[in-house]
Amino acid sequence: MLQGLAEELRRVLRPDSVIDDPVRLRTYECDGLTVHRARPGLVVLPEAAEEVAAVVRACVARGVPYVARGSGTGLSGGALPRTDGVLVVTSRMRRILEIDLDDQRAVVEPGVINLDVSKAVRPDGYHYAPDPSSQQICSIGGNVAENSGGAHCLKYGFTANHVLACEIVTPEGEIVTLDDGPGYDLLGAFVGAEGTLGITTKVTVRLTRNPEVVQTLLAAFSSIEQAGEAVSAIIGAGIVPAAIEMMDALAIEAAEAAVACGYPENAGAVLIVELDGPEPEVAHQFAQVKALCLDAFEQRVARDDADRALIWKGRKSAFAAVGRISPAYIVQDGVVPRTSLPRVLASIDRLSRESGVKVANVFHAGDGNLHPLVLFDDAEEGAEERAEGVSGAILDLCITHGGSITGEHGVGVDKARYMPRMFTDADLDTMQLLRCALDPAGLCNPGKVFPTPRLCGEIPRVRRGEPEGELY
Ligand SMILES: Cc1cc2nc3c(=O)[nH]c(=O)nc-3n(C[C@H](O)[C@H](O)[C@H](O)COP(=O)(O)OP(=O)(O)OC[C@H]3O[C@@H](n4cnc5c(N)ncnc54)[C@H](O)[C@@H]3O)c2cc1C
């Protein structure tokens, strides 16, 4: 089946845009979450929307599942391929098609790298606001699918707030444009659908004017509780910083080892608080923030852009840096109400001590989005299972405190099993009705987000079994 499909697609796409060599296919066997791996049946590298549509139509005609992939930095296995399917990689769709500064928007292809949008408009005093820490490499198409966040999304909003329109190839192979016109908000449903409702081929994004001034504070605290209280005090005072990020002692140790960011020694936690906006407002609120961080034993204000970049370097490299202090780790992503932060952090600490599994904490503190990094040695028997146990228990904590099993990394294949802990069967069935309406054949990124996929036309509550597609 796939051999015939490869031959057909070589007639539609450039021959070198279709990969079926088993060695080259291995390049695509996982995303940033490497515990889930599956070698794709076939990989295609389309260069235009019409090519994507032709691939989708060919898959649908043969009943072959397909999965979109941008840069493969996802952390929930959303771009995990199918051994019996086609992986549609957008890395050759990297053109910025239009920049319209008067209307503050840009039109880009899905494979465009997030940071490249800001680089293109920086000379004119604009940027693209959503800034995942992976922004040097992740794609706009992936950001749309995951509704990605970033440090500055506290003030500026997530990807959904910056996407004005999407051209997509529907699961039936039609090219249509979704925008914010009247009628049902299909654009809203598509952003964050994790590639299950079609493939984005063009995105119109909002451009944001650069702020007049930026001020950045690095505050070091003896304990994470003190840092958590400072966050509550800042938000409680009505200040909306551009970003408030927190790292605990273990995360600081890792960042220092990796990038020598020069954070204060012996800190139990550091906060990075950044304010931006008009000069008088920032000056007034920055003084307030410094006063509210009264328990900090050291406060350091970024002197200039280079100093600011060094402060951010520690935070932005934190996930990768943990590789310096642990052979393997799980990057968890959960959300709790800000007011629960101190209690949840204390519970994570207790879980860690009781299980003997180390946990480093890095998070977007302003919106309660935790990123516990659960460390383990993959050479040690049973260590991964123990780490998985702690990681799952952290998600339970998030749910118990009224939070969520994901803040920005998505559900993907990894957290599908946790969905029933957060939603009832009726909730899940209702979500799947939308999916079935748009993808009746169930071929567009199947096996993701929901614990078990539903066949369209099925009576609610009767689900079919696990998807095909061998994992290894
Ligand atoms: C070091 C590191 C730091 C990170 N920091 C952050 C962070 O701060 N905030 C954050 O939100 N995330 C973060 N991430 C996660 C990840 O970078 C984001 O989820 C990102 O949006 C994924 O983009 P990608 O191009 O790599 O997508 P991929 O991993 O290739 O795909 C992700 C999902 O998008 C779908 N998809 C991709 N392209 C398309 C398309 N054209 N049409 C339809 N569906 C598509 C895929 O099917 C998959 O479900 C981080 C990851 C790493 C490794």
Coordinates of C-alpha atoms and ligand atoms in Angstrom, one line a residue:
M1 CA 0.0 0.0 0.0
L2 CA 2.7 2.6 1.0
Q3 CA 5.0 1.5 -1.8
G4 CA 2.2 2.3 -4.3
L5 CA 1.5 5.6 -2.5
A6 CA 5.2 6.6 -2.7
E7 CA 5.2 6.0 -6.4
E8 CA 2.0 8.0 -6.9
L9 CA 3.4 10.9 -4.7
R10 CA 6.7 11.0 -6.6
R11 CA 4.7 11.9 -9.7
V12 CA 3.0 14.8 -7.8
L13 CA 5.8 16.1 -5.7
R14 CA 9.5 16.5 -6.6
P15 CA 10.9 12.9 -6.4
D16 CA 13.4 13.9 -3.7
S17 CA 10.4 15.2 -1.6
V18 CA 9.3 11.6 -0.9
I19 CA 11.4 9.6 1.5
D20 CA 11.0 5.8 1.9
D21 CA 14.6 4.8 2.7
P22 CA 14.4 3.1 6.1
V23 CA 17.6 4.8 7.4
R24 CA 16.4 8.3 6.4
L25 CA 13.0 7.6 7.9
R26 CA 14.5 7.1 11.3
T27 CA 15.3 10.9 11.4
Y28 CA 11.6 11.5 11.9
E29 CA 10.8 8.7 14.4
C30 CA 10.1 11.0 17.4
D31 CA 9.6 14.6 18.4
G32 CA 11.2 16.3 21.5
L33 CA 9.6 13.6 23.6
T34 CA 11.9 10.8 22.7
V35 CA 10.3 8.1 24.9
H36 CA 7.7 7.6 22.2
R37 CA 9.2 6.4 18.9
A38 CA 7.7 5.0 15.7
R39 CA 9.4 4.9 12.3
P40 CA 7.1 6.6 9.7
G41 CA 5.9 4.5 6.8
L42 CA 6.6 7.3 4.4
V43 CA 7.8 11.0 4.8
V44 CA 6.9 13.7 2.4
L45 CA 8.4 17.3 2.2
P46 CA 5.8 19.3 0.3
E47 CA 6.7 22.9 -0.9
A48 CA 3.2 24.3 -1.4
A49 CA -0.4 24.0 -0.2
E50 CA -1.5 22.3 -3.4
E51 CA 1.2 19.6 -2.7
V52 CA -0.1 19.1 0.8
A53 CA -3.6 18.8 -0.5
A54 CA -2.5 16.2 -3.1
V55 CA -0.8 14.2 -0.4
V56 CA -3.9 14.3 1.9
R57 CA -6.2 13.3 -1.0
A58 CA -4.0 10.4 -1.9
C59 CA -3.9 9.2 1.7
V60 CA -7.7 9.5 2.0
A61 CA -8.2 7.6 -1.2
R62 CA -6.2 4.7 0.2
G63 CA -7.3 4.9 3.8
V64 CA -3.8 5.8 5.0
P65 CA -3.3 7.9 8.1
Y66 CA -1.1 11.0 8.0
V67 CA 0.5 13.2 10.6
A68 CA 1.8 16.8 10.1
R69 CA 5.2 17.7 11.5
G70 CA 6.9 21.1 11.8
S71 CA 10.3 21.2 13.5
G72 CA 9.7 18.2 15.7
T73 CA 10.3 20.1 19.0
G74 CA 6.9 19.1 20.5
L75 CA 7.1 17.7 24.0
S76 CA 3.9 15.5 24.0
G77 CA 4.5 13.2 21.1
G78 CA 2.0 15.1 18.9
A79 CA 4.1 14.6 15.8
L80 CA 4.8 11.0 16.6
P81 CA 4.4 9.3 13.2
R82 CA 2.6 6.1 12.2
T83 CA 4.4 3.1 11.0
D84 CA 1.5 2.6 8.6
G85 CA 1.1 6.2 7.6
V86 CA 2.6 9.3 6.0
L87 CA 4.5 12.1 7.9
V88 CA 3.9 15.5 6.2
V89 CA 6.9 17.6 7.1
T90 CA 6.6 21.4 6.5
S91 CA 10.3 22.3 6.7
R92 CA 10.4 23.2 3.0
M93 CA 7.5 25.7 3.4
R94 CA 9.6 28.5 5.0
R95 CA 8.7 31.6 3.2
I96 CA 7.5 34.8 4.8
L97 CA 5.0 35.7 2.1
E98 CA 3.9 39.2 3.2
I99 CA 4.6 41.8 5.8
D100 CA 2.0 44.5 6.3
L101 CA 3.2 47.0 8.9
D102 CA 0.2 49.3 8.4
D103 CA -2.2 46.5 9.5
Q104 CA 0.4 45.0 11.8
R105 CA 0.3 41.5 10.3
A106 CA 2.4 39.0 8.4
V107 CA 1.5 36.1 6.3
V108 CA 3.9 33.1 6.6
E109 CA 4.2 29.5 5.5
P110 CA 3.8 26.9 8.3
G111 CA 7.5 25.9 8.4
V112 CA 8.7 29.4 9.2
I113 CA 10.7 29.4 12.4
N114 CA 9.1 31.4 15.2
L115 CA 12.0 33.7 15.8
D116 CA 12.5 34.5 12.1
V117 CA 9.2 36.4 12.1
S118 CA 10.5 38.7 14.8
K119 CA 13.9 39.0 13.0
A120 CA 12.2 40.0 9.8
V121 CA 10.3 42.9 11.4
R122 CA 12.7 44.0 14.1
P123 CA 14.3 46.8 12.0
D124 CA 10.8 48.3 11.8
G125 CA 10.2 48.2 15.6
Y126 CA 7.9 45.2 15.7
H127 CA 8.0 41.6 16.9
Y128 CA 5.9 38.4 17.0
A129 CA 4.9 38.1 20.7
P130 CA 4.5 34.4 21.5
D131 CA 8.0 33.3 22.5
P132 CA 8.3 29.6 23.4
S133 CA 11.8 28.8 24.8
S134 CA 12.2 26.7 21.6
Q135 CA 11.6 29.8 19.4
Q136 CA 14.9 29.5 17.6
I137 CA 13.8 26.3 16.0
C138 CA 10.1 25.6 16.4
S139 CA 7.7 26.3 13.5
I140 CA 4.7 28.6 13.3
G141 CA 2.6 25.7 12.1
G142 CA 3.6 23.7 15.2
N143 CA 2.9 26.7 17.4
V144 CA -0.6 27.0 15.9
A145 CA -1.3 23.3 16.4
E146 CA -0.1 23.5 20.1
N147 CA -1.4 27.0 20.8
S148 CA 2.1 27.5 22.2
G149 CA 3.0 29.9 25.0
G150 CA 6.1 31.4 26.3
A151 CA 7.5 33.7 28.9
H152 CA 5.9 36.8 27.6
C153 CA 2.5 35.3 27.0
L154 CA 1.5 36.3 30.5
K155 CA 0.9 39.8 29.3
Y156 CA 0.5 39.4 25.5
G157 CA -1.5 36.1 25.3
F158 CA -0.9 32.7 23.7
T159 CA -0.6 31.9 20.0
A160 CA -4.4 31.9 19.7
N161 CA -4.4 35.7 20.5
H162 CA -1.9 36.3 17.6
V163 CA -3.3 34.2 14.8
L164 CA -5.7 36.1 12.5
A165 CA -6.3 33.5 9.8
C166 CA -5.1 30.1 8.7
E167 CA -5.2 28.5 5.3
I168 CA -5.6 24.8 5.9
V169 CA -5.9 21.6 4.0
T170 CA -9.0 19.9 5.4
P171 CA -8.9 16.2 6.3
E172 CA -10.7 15.7 2.9
G173 CA -8.0 17.4 1.0
E174 CA -9.6 20.8 0.3
I175 CA -7.8 24.1 0.7
V176 CA -9.9 26.5 2.8
T177 CA -9.2 29.6 4.9
L178 CA -10.4 30.0 8.4
D179 CA -10.6 33.5 9.8
D180 CA -12.4 35.5 12.5
G181 CA -15.4 36.3 10.3
P182 CA -19.0 35.7 11.4
G183 CA -20.3 32.3 12.2
Y184 CA -18.8 29.5 14.4
D185 CA -15.2 30.2 15.5
L186 CA -13.6 27.4 13.5
L187 CA -10.3 29.2 13.6
G188 CA -10.5 29.1 17.4
A189 CA -11.2 25.3 17.3
F190 CA -8.3 24.8 14.9
V191 CA -5.7 26.6 17.0
G192 CA -4.6 24.1 19.6
A193 CA -6.2 21.1 17.9
E194 CA -2.8 19.5 17.8
G195 CA -2.9 18.7 14.1
T196 CA -6.1 16.6 14.3
L197 CA -8.4 18.8 12.3
G198 CA -6.2 19.4 9.2
I199 CA -2.8 20.8 8.1
T200 CA -2.0 24.5 8.2
T201 CA -0.5 25.7 5.0
K202 CA -0.4 29.5 5.6
V203 CA -0.8 31.6 8.7
T204 CA -1.6 35.3 9.1
V205 CA -0.1 36.4 12.4
R206 CA -0.4 39.6 14.4
L207 CA 2.7 41.8 14.7
T208 CA 3.2 43.6 18.0
R209 CA 5.0 47.0 18.3
N210 CA 8.1 46.8 20.5
P211 CA 7.7 48.5 23.9
E212 CA 9.2 51.9 24.6
V213 CA 11.3 50.5 27.5
V214 CA 12.0 47.1 29.1
Q215 CA 13.2 46.6 32.7
T216 CA 14.3 43.2 34.0
L217 CA 14.9 42.2 37.6
L218 CA 16.6 39.0 38.8
A219 CA 15.6 38.4 42.4
A220 CA 17.2 35.6 44.5
F221 CA 15.4 34.1 47.4
S222 CA 16.4 31.6 50.1
S223 CA 13.4 29.4 49.5
I224 CA 10.9 28.7 46.7
E225 CA 8.0 29.6 49.1
Q226 CA 9.3 33.1 49.5
A227 CA 9.6 33.5 45.7
G228 CA 6.0 32.1 45.3
E229 CA 4.8 34.7 47.8
A230 CA 6.5 37.5 45.9
V231 CA 4.7 36.4 42.7
S232 CA 1.3 36.5 44.5
A233 CA 2.2 39.9 45.9
I234 CA 3.1 41.4 42.5
I235 CA 0.0 40.1 40.7
G236 CA -2.1 41.0 43.7
A237 CA -0.9 44.6 43.5
G238 CA -2.5 44.8 40.0
I239 CA 0.8 44.7 38.1
V240 CA 0.8 42.7 34.9
P241 CA 4.5 42.0 34.1
A242 CA 5.5 41.0 30.6
A243 CA 7.0 37.9 32.3
I244 CA 7.5 36.3 35.7
E245 CA 9.6 33.2 35.6
M246 CA 10.8 31.1 38.5
M247 CA 13.6 28.5 38.8
D248 CA 14.4 26.4 41.9
A249 CA 17.9 25.5 43.2
L250 CA 18.2 22.3 41.1
A251 CA 17.2 24.1 37.9
I252 CA 19.7 26.9 38.7
E253 CA 22.4 24.4 39.2
A254 CA 21.7 22.9 35.8
A255 CA 21.6 26.2 34.0
E256 CA 24.9 27.4 35.7
A257 CA 26.5 24.1 34.6
A258 CA 25.3 24.6 31.0
V259 CA 25.5 28.3 30.2
A260 CA 27.2 30.0 33.2
C261 CA 24.5 32.5 33.5
G262 CA 25.9 33.9 36.8
Y263 CA 22.8 33.7 39.0
P264 CA 23.4 34.5 42.7
E265 CA 25.0 31.6 44.6
N266 CA 23.1 29.6 47.2
A267 CA 19.7 30.7 46.0
G268 CA 16.8 28.4 46.8
A269 CA 14.9 30.1 43.9
V270 CA 15.2 32.9 41.5
L271 CA 12.5 35.1 39.9
I272 CA 12.9 36.9 36.7
V273 CA 10.5 39.7 36.5
E274 CA 10.3 41.8 33.3
L275 CA 8.1 44.9 32.8
D276 CA 7.7 46.7 29.5
G277 CA 5.6 49.6 28.2
P278 CA 5.7 53.4 28.4
E279 CA 8.6 54.7 30.4
P280 CA 6.8 56.4 33.3
E281 CA 4.5 53.4 33.9
V282 CA 7.4 51.0 33.8
A283 CA 9.5 53.2 36.2
H284 CA 6.6 53.4 38.7
Q285 CA 5.8 49.7 38.6
F286 CA 9.4 48.5 38.6
A287 CA 9.9 50.4 41.9
Q288 CA 6.8 48.6 43.3
V289 CA 8.1 45.2 42.1
K290 CA 11.4 45.7 43.8
A291 CA 9.7 46.6 47.0
L292 CA 7.4 43.6 46.8
C293 CA 10.4 41.3 46.4
L294 CA 11.4 42.3 49.9
D295 CA 12.4 38.8 51.0
A296 CA 15.0 38.5 48.2
F297 CA 18.5 38.4 49.5
E298 CA 19.8 39.8 46.3
Q299 CA 18.2 41.9 43.5
R300 CA 20.0 42.5 40.2
V301 CA 18.6 44.9 37.6
A302 CA 19.7 44.2 33.9
R303 CA 22.0 47.1 33.0
D304 CA 21.5 46.8 29.2
D305 CA 20.2 44.4 26.5
A306 CA 23.3 42.2 26.8
D307 CA 22.9 41.8 30.5
R308 CA 19.2 41.1 30.0
A309 CA 20.0 38.4 27.4
L310 CA 22.4 36.7 30.0
I311 CA 19.6 36.6 32.6
W312 CA 17.2 35.1 30.1
K313 CA 19.8 32.7 28.8
G314 CA 19.7 30.7 32.1
R315 CA 15.9 30.4 31.9
K316 CA 15.6 29.7 28.2
S317 CA 18.2 27.0 28.3
A318 CA 16.9 25.3 31.5
F319 CA 15.2 22.3 29.9
A320 CA 18.2 21.3 27.9
A321 CA 20.6 22.2 30.7
V322 CA 19.1 19.6 32.9
G323 CA 21.0 17.1 30.8
R324 CA 24.1 18.3 32.6
I325 CA 23.0 17.0 35.9
S326 CA 20.9 14.0 34.9
P327 CA 21.3 11.3 32.2
A328 CA 17.5 11.4 31.5
Y329 CA 14.5 13.4 32.5
I330 CA 10.8 14.0 31.8
V331 CA 9.7 17.6 31.1
Q332 CA 6.3 17.8 32.7
D333 CA 3.8 20.5 31.9
G334 CA 0.8 21.3 34.2
V335 CA -1.1 24.3 35.4
V336 CA -2.4 25.3 38.9
P337 CA -4.1 28.5 40.0
R338 CA -1.4 30.9 41.0
T339 CA -2.7 31.0 44.6
S340 CA -2.1 27.3 44.9
L341 CA 1.6 27.6 43.9
P342 CA 3.2 27.4 47.3
R343 CA 1.0 24.4 48.4
V344 CA 1.6 22.5 45.1
L345 CA 5.3 23.2 45.2
A346 CA 5.5 21.9 48.8
S347 CA 3.6 18.7 47.7
I348 CA 6.0 18.2 44.7
D349 CA 8.9 18.5 47.2
R350 CA 7.3 15.9 49.4
L351 CA 6.6 13.5 46.5
S352 CA 10.2 13.9 45.5
R353 CA 11.6 13.2 49.0
E354 CA 9.3 10.2 49.5
S355 CA 10.1 8.6 46.2
G356 CA 13.8 9.5 46.0
V357 CA 13.2 10.9 42.5
K358 CA 14.7 14.4 42.1
V359 CA 12.5 17.1 40.6
A360 CA 13.8 20.4 39.3
N361 CA 11.2 23.2 38.9
V362 CA 11.1 25.8 36.2
F363 CA 8.0 27.6 35.5
H364 CA 6.0 30.5 34.1
A365 CA 5.0 31.6 37.6
G366 CA 2.7 34.4 36.6
D367 CA 0.2 32.1 35.0
G368 CA 0.8 29.1 37.3
N369 CA 2.2 27.0 34.4
L370 CA 4.6 24.5 36.1
H371 CA 7.4 22.6 34.2
P372 CA 8.7 20.1 36.8
L373 CA 11.7 18.3 35.3
V374 CA 11.6 14.8 36.7
L375 CA 15.2 13.3 36.7
F376 CA 16.2 9.7 36.4
D377 CA 19.0 7.5 35.2
D378 CA 17.8 5.5 32.3
A379 CA 20.6 2.9 32.9
E380 CA 19.0 2.0 36.3
E381 CA 16.4 -0.7 36.2
G382 CA 12.9 0.6 37.2
A383 CA 14.1 4.3 37.4
E384 CA 12.0 5.4 34.4
E385 CA 8.9 3.8 35.8
R386 CA 9.5 5.6 39.2
A387 CA 10.0 8.9 37.4
E388 CA 6.8 8.3 35.4
G389 CA 4.9 7.6 38.6
V390 CA 6.1 10.9 40.1
S391 CA 5.3 12.7 36.9
G392 CA 1.8 11.4 36.8
A393 CA 1.3 12.2 40.5
I394 CA 2.2 15.8 39.8
L395 CA -0.5 16.0 37.1
D396 CA -3.0 14.6 39.7
L397 CA -1.9 17.4 42.0
C398 CA -2.6 19.9 39.3
I399 CA -6.1 18.5 38.7
T400 CA -6.9 18.3 42.5
H401 CA -6.0 22.0 42.8
G402 CA -8.4 22.9 39.9
G403 CA -5.7 23.2 37.3
S404 CA -4.9 21.4 34.0
I405 CA -2.8 18.5 32.7
T406 CA -1.2 20.8 30.2
G407 CA -0.5 24.5 30.0
E408 CA 1.3 24.7 26.6
H409 CA 2.9 21.5 25.5
G410 CA -0.3 19.8 24.5
V411 CA -1.8 16.4 25.1
G412 CA -0.4 14.5 22.1
V413 CA 0.1 10.8 22.5
D414 CA 1.7 11.2 25.9
K415 CA -1.1 12.6 28.0
A416 CA -4.1 11.1 26.1
R417 CA -4.4 8.7 29.0
Y418 CA -4.8 11.5 31.5
M419 CA -7.7 13.1 29.7
P420 CA -10.4 11.0 31.5
R421 CA -8.9 12.3 34.8
M422 CA -9.9 15.8 33.8
F423 CA -13.0 15.2 31.6
T424 CA -16.1 13.0 31.8
D425 CA -17.0 10.6 29.1
A426 CA -19.6 13.0 27.9
D427 CA -17.0 15.8 27.6
L428 CA -14.7 13.6 25.6
D429 CA -17.6 12.4 23.4
T430 CA -18.6 16.0 22.7
M431 CA -15.1 16.9 21.6
Q432 CA -14.9 13.9 19.4
L433 CA -18.1 14.9 17.6
L434 CA -16.3 18.0 16.3
R435 CA -13.4 15.9 15.2
C436 CA -15.6 13.4 13.4
A437 CA -17.5 16.2 11.7
L438 CA -14.3 17.5 10.2
D439 CA -12.4 14.2 9.8
P440 CA -15.0 11.5 9.2
A441 CA -12.4 8.9 8.1
G442 CA -10.3 9.5 11.3
L443 CA -7.0 9.6 9.3
C444 CA -5.7 13.0 10.4
N445 CA -3.2 12.5 13.2
P446 CA -5.2 9.6 14.8
G447 CA -4.4 8.3 18.3
K448 CA -3.5 11.8 19.6
V449 CA -5.3 13.8 22.3
F450 CA -8.1 11.3 23.0
P451 CA -7.6 8.1 25.0
T452 CA -9.2 6.1 22.2
P453 CA -10.3 7.3 18.8
R454 CA -14.0 7.2 17.9
L455 CA -15.3 6.0 14.6
C456 CA -17.7 8.5 13.0
G457 CA -21.3 7.5 13.2
E458 CA -20.6 5.5 16.4
I459 CA -23.1 5.6 19.1
P460 CA -21.7 7.8 21.9
R461 CA -19.8 6.0 24.7
V462 CA -18.8 3.0 22.5
R463 CA -15.3 3.6 21.4
R464 CA -13.1 1.4 19.3
G465 CA -9.8 0.1 20.5
E466 CA -6.3 1.5 20.3
P467 CA -5.0 2.7 17.0
E468 CA -2.9 0.7 14.7
G469 CA 0.7 1.7 14.4
E470 CA 3.4 -0.1 16.2
L471 CA 5.5 1.8 18.7
Y472 CA 9.0 0.7 19.5
Ligands
LIG1 C1 13.8 23.1 24.7 C2 12.3 23.2 24.4 C3 11.7 24.3 25.0 C4 10.3 24.5 24.7 N1 9.7 25.6 25.3 C5 8.4 25.8 25.0 C6 7.7 26.9 25.6 O1 8.3 27.8 26.3 N2 6.4 27.0 25.3 C7 5.7 26.1 24.6 O2 4.5 26.3 24.4 N3 6.3 25.0 24.0 C8 7.6 24.8 24.3 N4 8.2 23.7 23.7 C9 7.4 22.7 23.0 C10 7.5 23.0 21.4 O3 8.6 23.7 21.0 C11 6.2 23.6 20.9 O4 5.1 22.8 21.2 C12 6.2 24.0 19.5 O5 5.1 24.8 19.1 C13 6.3 22.8 18.5 O6 6.6 23.3 17.2 P1 7.2 22.3 16.1 O7 7.3 23.1 14.9 O8 8.5 21.7 16.6 O9 6.1 21.3 16.0 P2 6.1 19.7 16.0 O10 6.8 19.1 17.2 O11 6.7 19.3 14.7 O12 4.6 19.3 16.0 C14 3.8 19.6 17.1 C15 2.3 19.4 16.8 O13 1.9 20.2 15.8 C16 1.3 19.5 14.7 N5 1.7 20.3 13.5 C17 3.0 20.7 13.1 N6 2.9 21.4 12.0 C18 1.6 21.4 11.6 C19 0.9 22.0 10.5 N7 1.5 22.7 9.6 N8 -0.5 21.8 10.5 C20 -1.1 21.1 11.5 N9 -0.5 20.6 12.5 C21 0.8 20.7 12.6 C22 2.0 18.1 14.8 O14 1.1 17.2 14.2 C23 2.0 18.0 16.3 O15 0.8 17.5 16.8 C24 9.6 23.5 24.0 C25 10.3 22.5 23.4 C26 11.6 22.3 23.6 C27 12.3 21.1 23.0

